[in-house]
Short mmCIF file of C-alpha atoms and ligand atoms in Angstrom, two decimals:
data_model
loop_
_atom_site.label_atom_id
_atom_site.label_comp_id
_atom_site.label_asym_id
_atom_site.label_seq_id
_atom_site.Cartn_x
_atom_site.Cartn_y
_atom_site.Cartn_z
CA MET A 1 -66.95 -13.89 -36.70
CA ARG A 2 -69.33 -12.89 -33.92
CA GLU A 3 -69.88 -16.59 -33.20
CA GLN A 4 -66.15 -17.12 -33.23
CA ILE A 5 -65.68 -14.37 -30.63
CA ASP A 6 -68.48 -15.80 -28.47
CA ALA A 7 -66.93 -19.26 -28.73
CA ILE A 8 -63.53 -17.92 -27.60
CA LYS A 9 -65.20 -16.16 -24.66
CA GLN A 10 -67.09 -19.25 -23.61
CA LYS A 11 -64.06 -21.52 -23.83
CA PHE A 12 -62.09 -18.89 -21.87
CA ASN A 13 -64.73 -18.74 -19.11
CA GLU A 14 -64.80 -22.52 -18.77
CA LYS A 15 -61.01 -22.76 -18.51
CA LEU A 16 -60.89 -19.81 -16.11
CA ALA A 17 -63.37 -21.49 -13.76
CA ALA A 18 -61.33 -24.70 -13.76
CA LEU A 19 -57.84 -23.32 -13.13
CA SER A 20 -56.30 -22.99 -9.67
CA THR A 21 -52.77 -21.56 -10.03
CA SER A 22 -51.22 -18.34 -11.37
CA GLU A 23 -49.13 -20.42 -13.79
CA GLU A 24 -52.25 -21.90 -15.36
CA LEU A 25 -53.80 -18.41 -15.52
CA GLU A 26 -50.76 -17.01 -17.33
CA LYS A 27 -50.84 -19.90 -19.79
CA LEU A 28 -54.51 -19.16 -20.54
CA ARG A 29 -53.80 -15.43 -21.00
CA VAL A 30 -51.09 -16.13 -23.59
CA GLU A 31 -53.30 -18.66 -25.35
CA VAL A 32 -56.19 -16.20 -25.79
CA LEU A 33 -54.73 -12.67 -25.58
CA GLY A 34 -51.06 -13.23 -26.49
CA LYS A 35 -49.32 -12.17 -29.70
CA LYS A 36 -50.02 -15.55 -31.25
CA GLY A 37 -53.32 -15.89 -29.38
CA GLU A 38 -56.80 -16.52 -30.69
CA PHE A 39 -57.85 -12.83 -30.86
CA THR A 40 -54.76 -11.93 -32.86
CA GLN A 41 -55.77 -14.62 -35.38
CA ILE A 42 -59.19 -12.97 -35.76
CA LEU A 43 -57.73 -9.46 -36.17
CA ARG A 44 -55.37 -10.82 -38.84
CA SER A 45 -58.22 -12.35 -40.85
CA MET A 46 -60.23 -9.09 -40.84
CA GLY A 47 -58.81 -8.23 -44.27
CA SER A 48 -61.51 -10.34 -45.83
CA LEU A 49 -64.32 -8.24 -44.28
CA SER A 50 -66.24 -5.43 -45.95
CA ALA A 51 -65.44 -1.79 -45.11
CA GLU A 52 -68.66 -1.48 -43.00
CA GLU A 53 -68.12 -4.68 -41.08
CA ARG A 54 -64.46 -4.13 -40.27
CA PRO A 55 -64.85 -1.38 -37.57
CA LEU A 56 -67.81 -3.24 -35.99
CA ILE A 57 -65.89 -6.49 -35.62
CA GLY A 58 -62.76 -4.59 -34.54
CA LYS A 59 -64.79 -2.92 -31.77
CA LEU A 60 -66.25 -6.27 -30.71
CA VAL A 61 -62.81 -7.86 -30.51
CA ASN A 62 -61.44 -4.98 -28.43
CA GLU A 63 -64.43 -5.04 -26.06
CA ALA A 64 -64.06 -8.80 -25.68
CA LYS A 65 -60.32 -8.47 -25.01
CA GLU A 66 -60.92 -5.81 -22.34
CA GLU A 67 -63.59 -7.94 -20.72
CA LEU A 68 -61.27 -10.95 -20.55
CA GLU A 69 -58.34 -8.85 -19.33
CA GLU A 70 -60.50 -7.50 -16.51
CA LYS A 71 -61.48 -11.05 -15.54
CA ILE A 72 -57.84 -12.15 -15.59
CA ARG A 73 -56.88 -9.24 -13.31
CA PHE A 74 -59.60 -10.19 -10.88
CA VAL A 75 -58.73 -13.91 -10.82
CA LYS A 76 -55.03 -13.07 -10.52
CA GLU A 77 -55.73 -11.03 -7.37
CA SER A 78 -57.85 -13.70 -5.76
CA LEU A 79 -55.28 -16.42 -6.56
CA LYS A 80 -52.63 -14.26 -4.89
CA GLU A 81 -54.79 -13.81 -1.80
CA ARG A 82 -55.49 -17.52 -1.68
CA ALA A 83 -51.75 -18.31 -1.87
CA THR A 84 -50.97 -15.85 0.96
CA ASP A 85 -53.75 -17.33 3.11
CA ALA A 86 -52.42 -20.84 2.53
CA LYS A 87 -48.86 -19.73 3.35
CA LEU A 88 -49.94 -18.06 6.59
CA LYS A 89 -51.91 -21.12 7.58
CA ASN A 90 -48.86 -23.36 7.07
CA GLU A 91 -46.57 -21.02 8.96
CA VAL A 92 -48.53 -20.98 12.16
CA ILE A 93 -46.12 -21.31 15.10
CA ASP A 94 -47.17 -23.53 17.94
CA ILE A 95 -45.82 -21.59 20.87
CA THR A 96 -46.70 -24.44 23.23
CA LEU A 97 -44.03 -26.72 21.66
CA PRO A 98 -40.74 -27.00 23.60
CA GLY A 99 -37.92 -24.81 22.19
CA VAL A 100 -34.69 -25.95 20.56
CA LYS A 101 -31.85 -25.48 23.06
CA SER A 102 -28.59 -24.06 21.72
CA PRO A 103 -25.54 -25.57 23.40
CA MET A 104 -24.01 -23.26 26.02
CA GLY A 105 -20.33 -22.41 25.75
CA GLY A 106 -18.08 -22.29 28.79
CA LYS A 107 -14.79 -20.72 29.82
CA HIS A 108 -11.57 -22.54 29.01
CA PRO A 109 -9.69 -23.56 32.19
CA LEU A 110 -6.68 -21.47 31.06
CA MET A 111 -8.89 -18.39 30.81
CA MET A 112 -10.53 -19.13 34.19
CA THR A 113 -7.10 -19.13 35.83
CA MET A 114 -5.94 -16.12 33.82
CA GLU A 115 -8.98 -14.05 34.90
CA LYS A 116 -8.53 -15.05 38.54
CA ILE A 117 -4.87 -14.02 38.47
CA GLU A 118 -5.65 -10.76 36.65
CA ASN A 119 -8.30 -9.87 39.23
CA ILE A 120 -5.93 -10.52 42.14
CA PHE A 121 -3.31 -8.18 40.65
CA LEU A 122 -5.89 -5.56 39.63
CA GLU A 123 -7.06 -5.51 43.28
CA MET A 124 -3.44 -4.84 44.31
CA GLY A 125 -3.28 -1.83 41.96
CA PHE A 126 -1.41 -3.42 39.04
CA THR A 127 -2.21 -2.55 35.42
CA ILE A 128 -2.48 -5.17 32.66
CA GLU A 129 -0.21 -4.49 29.66
CA GLU A 130 -0.04 -6.22 26.27
CA GLY A 131 2.49 -6.31 23.45
CA PRO A 132 3.35 -8.02 20.14
CA GLU A 133 3.87 -11.80 19.91
CA VAL A 134 6.19 -11.32 16.92
CA GLU A 135 8.93 -9.39 18.66
CA LEU A 136 12.33 -7.84 18.06
CA ASP A 137 15.28 -9.90 19.26
CA TYR A 138 16.31 -6.73 21.13
CA TYR A 139 13.19 -6.70 23.37
CA ASN A 140 13.08 -10.47 23.83
CA PHE A 141 16.77 -10.93 24.73
CA GLU A 142 19.16 -8.03 24.33
CA ALA A 143 17.35 -5.53 26.60
CA LEU A 144 16.97 -8.28 29.22
CA ASN A 145 20.70 -8.65 29.58
CA ILE A 146 20.81 -11.75 27.36
CA PRO A 147 23.38 -10.98 24.62
CA LYS A 148 23.78 -13.07 21.43
CA ASP A 149 26.33 -15.52 22.91
CA HIS A 150 24.54 -16.00 26.26
CA PRO A 151 23.84 -19.65 27.23
CA ALA A 152 20.22 -18.72 28.10
CA ARG A 153 19.59 -18.37 24.35
CA GLY A 154 20.44 -22.01 23.85
CA GLU A 155 18.14 -23.12 26.66
CA GLN A 156 15.17 -21.43 25.03
CA ASP A 157 14.43 -23.00 21.68
CA THR A 158 13.49 -19.83 19.88
CA PHE A 159 11.47 -19.56 16.67
CA TYR A 160 13.46 -17.07 14.59
CA ILE A 161 11.67 -15.12 11.83
CA ASP A 162 15.01 -13.60 10.80
CA ASP A 163 18.17 -12.31 12.52
CA GLN A 164 16.33 -9.55 14.34
CA VAL A 165 12.79 -10.86 14.72
CA VAL A 166 11.56 -13.76 16.89
CA LEU A 167 8.33 -15.21 18.24
CA ARG A 168 8.58 -13.99 21.84
CA THR A 169 9.74 -16.75 24.22
CA GLN A 170 8.51 -14.86 27.29
CA THR A 171 6.33 -11.81 27.96
CA SER A 172 9.28 -9.80 29.36
CA PRO A 173 9.47 -7.69 26.15
CA VAL A 174 6.14 -6.17 27.25
CA GLN A 175 7.77 -5.03 30.51
CA ILE A 176 10.70 -3.50 28.58
CA ARG A 177 8.31 -1.64 26.29
CA THR A 178 6.42 -0.41 29.37
CA ILE A 179 9.65 0.79 31.02
CA GLU A 180 10.45 2.71 27.81
CA ASN A 181 6.99 4.25 27.49
CA GLN A 182 5.94 4.96 31.10
CA LYS A 183 7.56 6.70 34.03
CA PRO A 184 7.83 5.03 37.47
CA PRO A 185 5.95 4.20 39.58
CA ILE A 186 5.26 1.16 37.36
CA LYS A 187 3.12 -1.71 38.66
CA MET A 188 2.11 -4.01 35.87
CA ILE A 189 1.52 -7.59 34.77
CA SER A 190 1.81 -8.91 31.20
CA PRO A 191 -0.22 -12.03 30.48
CA GLY A 192 -0.05 -13.61 27.04
CA LYS A 193 0.99 -16.30 24.60
CA VAL A 194 4.65 -17.23 24.15
CA TYR A 195 6.41 -19.60 21.73
CA ARG A 196 9.21 -22.11 22.00
CA SER A 197 10.30 -24.72 19.49
CA ASP A 198 9.80 -27.62 21.93
CA ASP A 199 8.69 -31.13 21.08
CA VAL A 200 5.19 -31.80 22.38
CA ASP A 201 4.86 -34.03 25.44
CA ALA A 202 2.87 -34.08 28.70
CA THR A 203 4.65 -30.96 30.00
CA HIS A 204 5.69 -29.13 26.79
CA SER A 205 3.74 -27.28 24.13
CA PRO A 206 5.26 -24.96 21.46
CA ILE A 207 2.61 -22.39 22.35
CA PHE A 208 1.85 -21.67 25.98
CA TYR A 209 0.89 -18.82 28.27
CA GLN A 210 3.02 -16.79 30.63
CA ILE A 211 2.30 -14.08 33.14
CA GLU A 212 5.09 -11.76 34.19
CA GLY A 213 4.95 -8.87 36.61
CA LEU A 214 7.05 -5.79 37.23
CA VAL A 215 7.12 -3.14 39.98
CA ILE A 216 9.46 -0.15 39.76
CA ASP A 217 9.56 2.80 42.15
CA LYS A 218 11.88 4.58 44.56
CA GLY A 219 12.83 2.37 47.50
CA ILE A 220 11.44 -0.98 46.28
CA THR A 221 13.15 -3.85 48.16
CA PHE A 222 13.15 -7.64 48.28
CA ALA A 223 10.66 -7.31 51.19
CA ASP A 224 8.13 -5.79 48.72
CA LEU A 225 8.72 -8.73 46.38
CA LYS A 226 8.14 -11.30 49.16
CA GLY A 227 5.07 -9.54 50.56
CA THR A 228 3.43 -9.10 47.16
CA LEU A 229 4.05 -12.65 45.90
CA ASP A 230 3.12 -14.26 49.23
CA LEU A 231 -0.21 -12.40 49.18
CA PHE A 232 -0.80 -13.37 45.55
CA VAL A 233 -0.26 -17.08 46.28
CA LYS A 234 -2.54 -16.97 49.35
CA LYS A 235 -5.32 -15.35 47.30
CA MET A 236 -4.76 -17.86 44.51
CA PHE A 237 -4.42 -21.16 46.37
CA GLY A 238 -5.63 -20.46 49.93
CA ASP A 239 -4.74 -18.52 53.09
CA ASP A 240 -2.98 -21.51 54.65
CA ILE A 241 -0.30 -21.73 51.93
CA ILE A 242 3.22 -21.13 53.27
CA THR A 243 5.82 -19.79 50.80
CA LYS A 244 9.58 -20.19 50.71
CA PHE A 245 12.22 -18.63 48.49
CA ARG A 246 15.23 -20.52 47.12
CA PRO A 247 18.21 -18.72 45.52
CA HIS A 248 18.26 -19.01 41.73
CA HIS A 249 19.75 -17.28 38.69
CA PHE A 250 18.15 -15.25 35.90
CA PRO A 251 20.20 -12.90 33.67
CA PHE A 252 17.61 -10.10 34.11
CA THR A 253 17.34 -10.10 37.93
CA GLU A 254 19.87 -9.85 40.75
CA PRO A 255 19.41 -11.36 43.25
CA SER A 256 17.06 -13.99 41.79
CA ALA A 257 14.91 -16.61 43.46
CA GLU A 258 12.36 -19.31 42.88
CA MET A 259 9.29 -19.36 45.10
CA ASP A 260 7.67 -22.57 46.31
CA GLY A 261 4.35 -22.89 48.13
CA THR A 262 3.10 -25.69 50.38
CA CYS A 263 1.08 -28.17 48.33
CA PHE A 264 -2.58 -27.13 48.44
CA VAL A 265 -3.63 -30.78 48.37
CA CYS A 266 -1.59 -32.22 51.29
CA HIS A 267 -0.60 -28.91 52.98
CA GLY A 268 3.06 -29.96 53.21
CA GLU A 269 2.67 -33.64 54.17
CA GLY A 270 3.80 -34.95 50.77
CA CYS A 271 1.39 -36.51 48.26
CA LYS A 272 1.00 -37.56 44.62
CA VAL A 273 0.34 -33.99 43.39
CA CYS A 274 3.59 -32.57 44.87
CA LYS A 275 5.44 -35.86 44.27
CA GLY A 276 6.13 -36.31 47.98
CA GLU A 277 7.84 -32.91 48.29
CA GLY A 278 5.18 -31.12 50.36
CA PHE A 279 6.02 -28.03 48.29
CA MET A 280 5.26 -27.01 44.72
CA GLU A 281 7.46 -24.77 42.59
CA LEU A 282 5.31 -21.74 41.75
CA LEU A 283 7.31 -18.95 40.09
CA GLY A 284 10.64 -17.27 39.37
CA CYS A 285 11.44 -13.77 40.61
CA GLY A 286 14.10 -11.29 41.61
CA MET A 287 15.20 -7.66 41.87
CA VAL A 288 15.41 -6.08 38.39
CA HIS A 289 19.05 -6.09 37.22
CA PRO A 290 20.53 -2.55 37.16
CA GLU A 291 21.66 -3.15 33.54
CA VAL A 292 18.05 -3.83 32.52
CA LEU A 293 16.88 -0.61 34.20
CA LYS A 294 19.68 1.34 32.48
CA LYS A 295 18.83 -0.09 29.04
CA GLY A 296 15.21 1.03 29.60
CA GLY A 297 16.33 4.58 30.46
CA ILE A 298 15.75 4.34 34.22
CA ASP A 299 18.49 5.41 36.65
CA PRO A 300 19.25 2.42 38.95
CA GLU A 301 20.73 4.83 41.51
CA VAL A 302 17.29 6.43 41.93
CA TYR A 303 14.87 3.58 41.23
CA SER A 304 14.72 -0.11 42.03
CA GLY A 305 12.21 -2.81 41.27
CA PHE A 306 11.23 -6.45 41.38
CA ALA A 307 9.95 -8.78 38.68
CA PHE A 308 8.48 -12.25 38.50
CA GLY A 309 7.25 -14.73 35.96
CA PHE A 310 5.41 -18.03 35.73
CA GLY A 311 3.69 -20.32 33.29
CA LEU A 312 -0.09 -20.02 33.29
CA ASP A 313 -0.41 -23.55 31.94
CA ARG A 314 1.45 -25.13 34.83
CA MET A 315 -0.46 -23.07 37.39
CA THR A 316 -3.75 -24.11 35.75
CA MET A 317 -2.66 -27.75 35.81
CA GLN A 318 -1.68 -27.43 39.48
CA LYS A 319 -4.95 -25.74 40.38
CA PHE A 320 -7.23 -28.23 38.58
CA GLY A 321 -5.10 -31.38 38.94
CA ILE A 322 -4.54 -31.75 35.16
CA ASP A 323 -1.61 -34.06 34.36
CA ASP A 324 -1.09 -33.40 30.63
CA ILE A 325 -0.62 -29.97 29.01
CA ARG A 326 -1.91 -31.30 25.66
CA LEU A 327 -5.41 -31.45 27.13
CA LEU A 328 -5.37 -27.64 27.29
CA TYR A 329 -4.87 -27.29 23.51
CA GLU A 330 -6.78 -30.19 21.94
CA SER A 331 -10.31 -28.73 22.31
CA ASP A 332 -11.68 -32.13 23.32
CA MET A 333 -15.22 -31.45 24.56
CA ARG A 334 -15.09 -34.44 26.93
CA PHE A 335 -12.28 -32.63 28.75
CA LEU A 336 -13.58 -29.06 28.46
CA LYS A 337 -17.12 -29.94 29.64
CA GLN A 338 -15.72 -30.75 33.08
CA PHE A 339 -15.01 -27.07 33.68
CA LYS A 340 -18.53 -25.65 33.18
C1 LIG B 401 10.21 -17.84 35.14
C2 LIG B 401 10.87 -16.64 35.65
C3 LIG B 401 11.00 -14.30 35.51
C4 LIG B 401 11.30 -11.98 35.14
C5 LIG B 401 10.75 -13.18 34.76
C6 LIG B 401 11.74 -9.73 34.27
C7 LIG B 401 11.35 -8.78 33.36
C8 LIG B 401 12.05 -7.60 33.29
C9 LIG B 401 13.10 -7.38 34.12
C10 LIG B 401 13.43 -8.35 34.99
CL1 LIG B 401 11.63 -6.44 32.19
N1 LIG B 401 12.75 -9.51 35.05
N2 LIG B 401 11.04 -10.89 34.32
C11 LIG B 401 12.07 -11.91 36.28
C12 LIG B 401 12.29 -13.05 37.02
C13 LIG B 401 11.74 -14.25 36.64
O1 LIG B 401 10.40 -15.47 35.08
O2 LIG B 401 10.51 -18.91 35.59
N3 LIG B 401 9.33 -17.70 34.22
C14 LIG B 401 8.63 -18.77 33.63
#
C-alpha cells in the first residue's frame, strides 16, 4: 500500500506540472482526492489490513492527502495570478489611438424659433404659462365666447374625446386658466402643441405648435397691442420690418385684427417668398372680448386687455424658407442637419 500511495503521489505531481488551467486542476483534484478518487479507494480497502498496520497506513494516507491539498492550493493561487496578469495585459488601452466620436445632436428648427420668441417676450416682462393638451370643451371653446352652435367650431376640425373633453385646438385655454388663477396685471404667453383633425399636406399637420399671448391690466388699449406686437416682429425678423393691421374677426376679441409685416426677403418689393405681395401675414390679435373677461371673473369695466396668436410652424417656415410643414415632423436627418 505504501508503494500504491507513492505511485499516486508521483502520478499527481507529473499531472500537476503539466496542467495550465484551473479547470484541469479541478479535474485532477476530483480524480485523486474526490469521493470516488484514488485515496478513497485505498481507505476502502483498508479492511484487509492487520490491526497494527491499519492506523499506520491511515496516517500515511491522511498525510499524503494534506500534502496534495496544499500543493493544489498553491497551484490554484498561481493560476489565478497568471490569469489576472494575462487579462490586464490584454486590456491595455492605447491612449494614443484616436477616440470614437459620438454624433452630436442639434436643436430642431421649431425649438430654435420657439426659444427665440420666448426670449423676446421674457425680455418684455411676459411670463410663460403651460396647460393640458387634453382639455375641457369649456376652456377650449365655451369660455372663449364660442358656444356649441358657433360656426367657428365647424371651421376647426376638433378631435373630441367625448362630449366635454377635446384635444385643444389652440392654446387659448391656458390663458383662460391663467385669468382664473391669477390677478391682473397679467402678461403671459402660452406656447405649446395643438391638435386639429386636418388632412396632411404641405401646409397642414394634425399636430402643430401655437403661441398665444395675453396682457390684462387697467387702461390697456389698442395702442399697447400695436406697440408690443410691432416691437416683437422687429426683434424677430429685423428692425426694418414695417407692420400693418387689417380688420378681422375672432369671437374672443373685439375689435380684432390681423397683422402683416413687410417681407424680410424683399422688404416690400414683392418676391417668391411673399408671393408678390410685399407683405406676409404674421398673426391674429385683438382687444379681449368683455364676455371673455367676465367669464374669467374679471370686471371689464375696470380692466381691459389685448391678446394675440400665431402658428409657430408657419413662422418657422417663414424664417427659414421651408416650403413644406411635413419636413418639420418627419425627423429626416438630411433636413435636420441643415440647422446645426
Ligand atoms: C390666430 C389668432 C388669436 C387670441 C388668439 C385670445 C385668448 C383669450 C382671449 C382673447 Cl383668453 N383672445 N387669443 C386672440 C386673437 C387671436 O389667434 O390666428 N391664431 C393662429
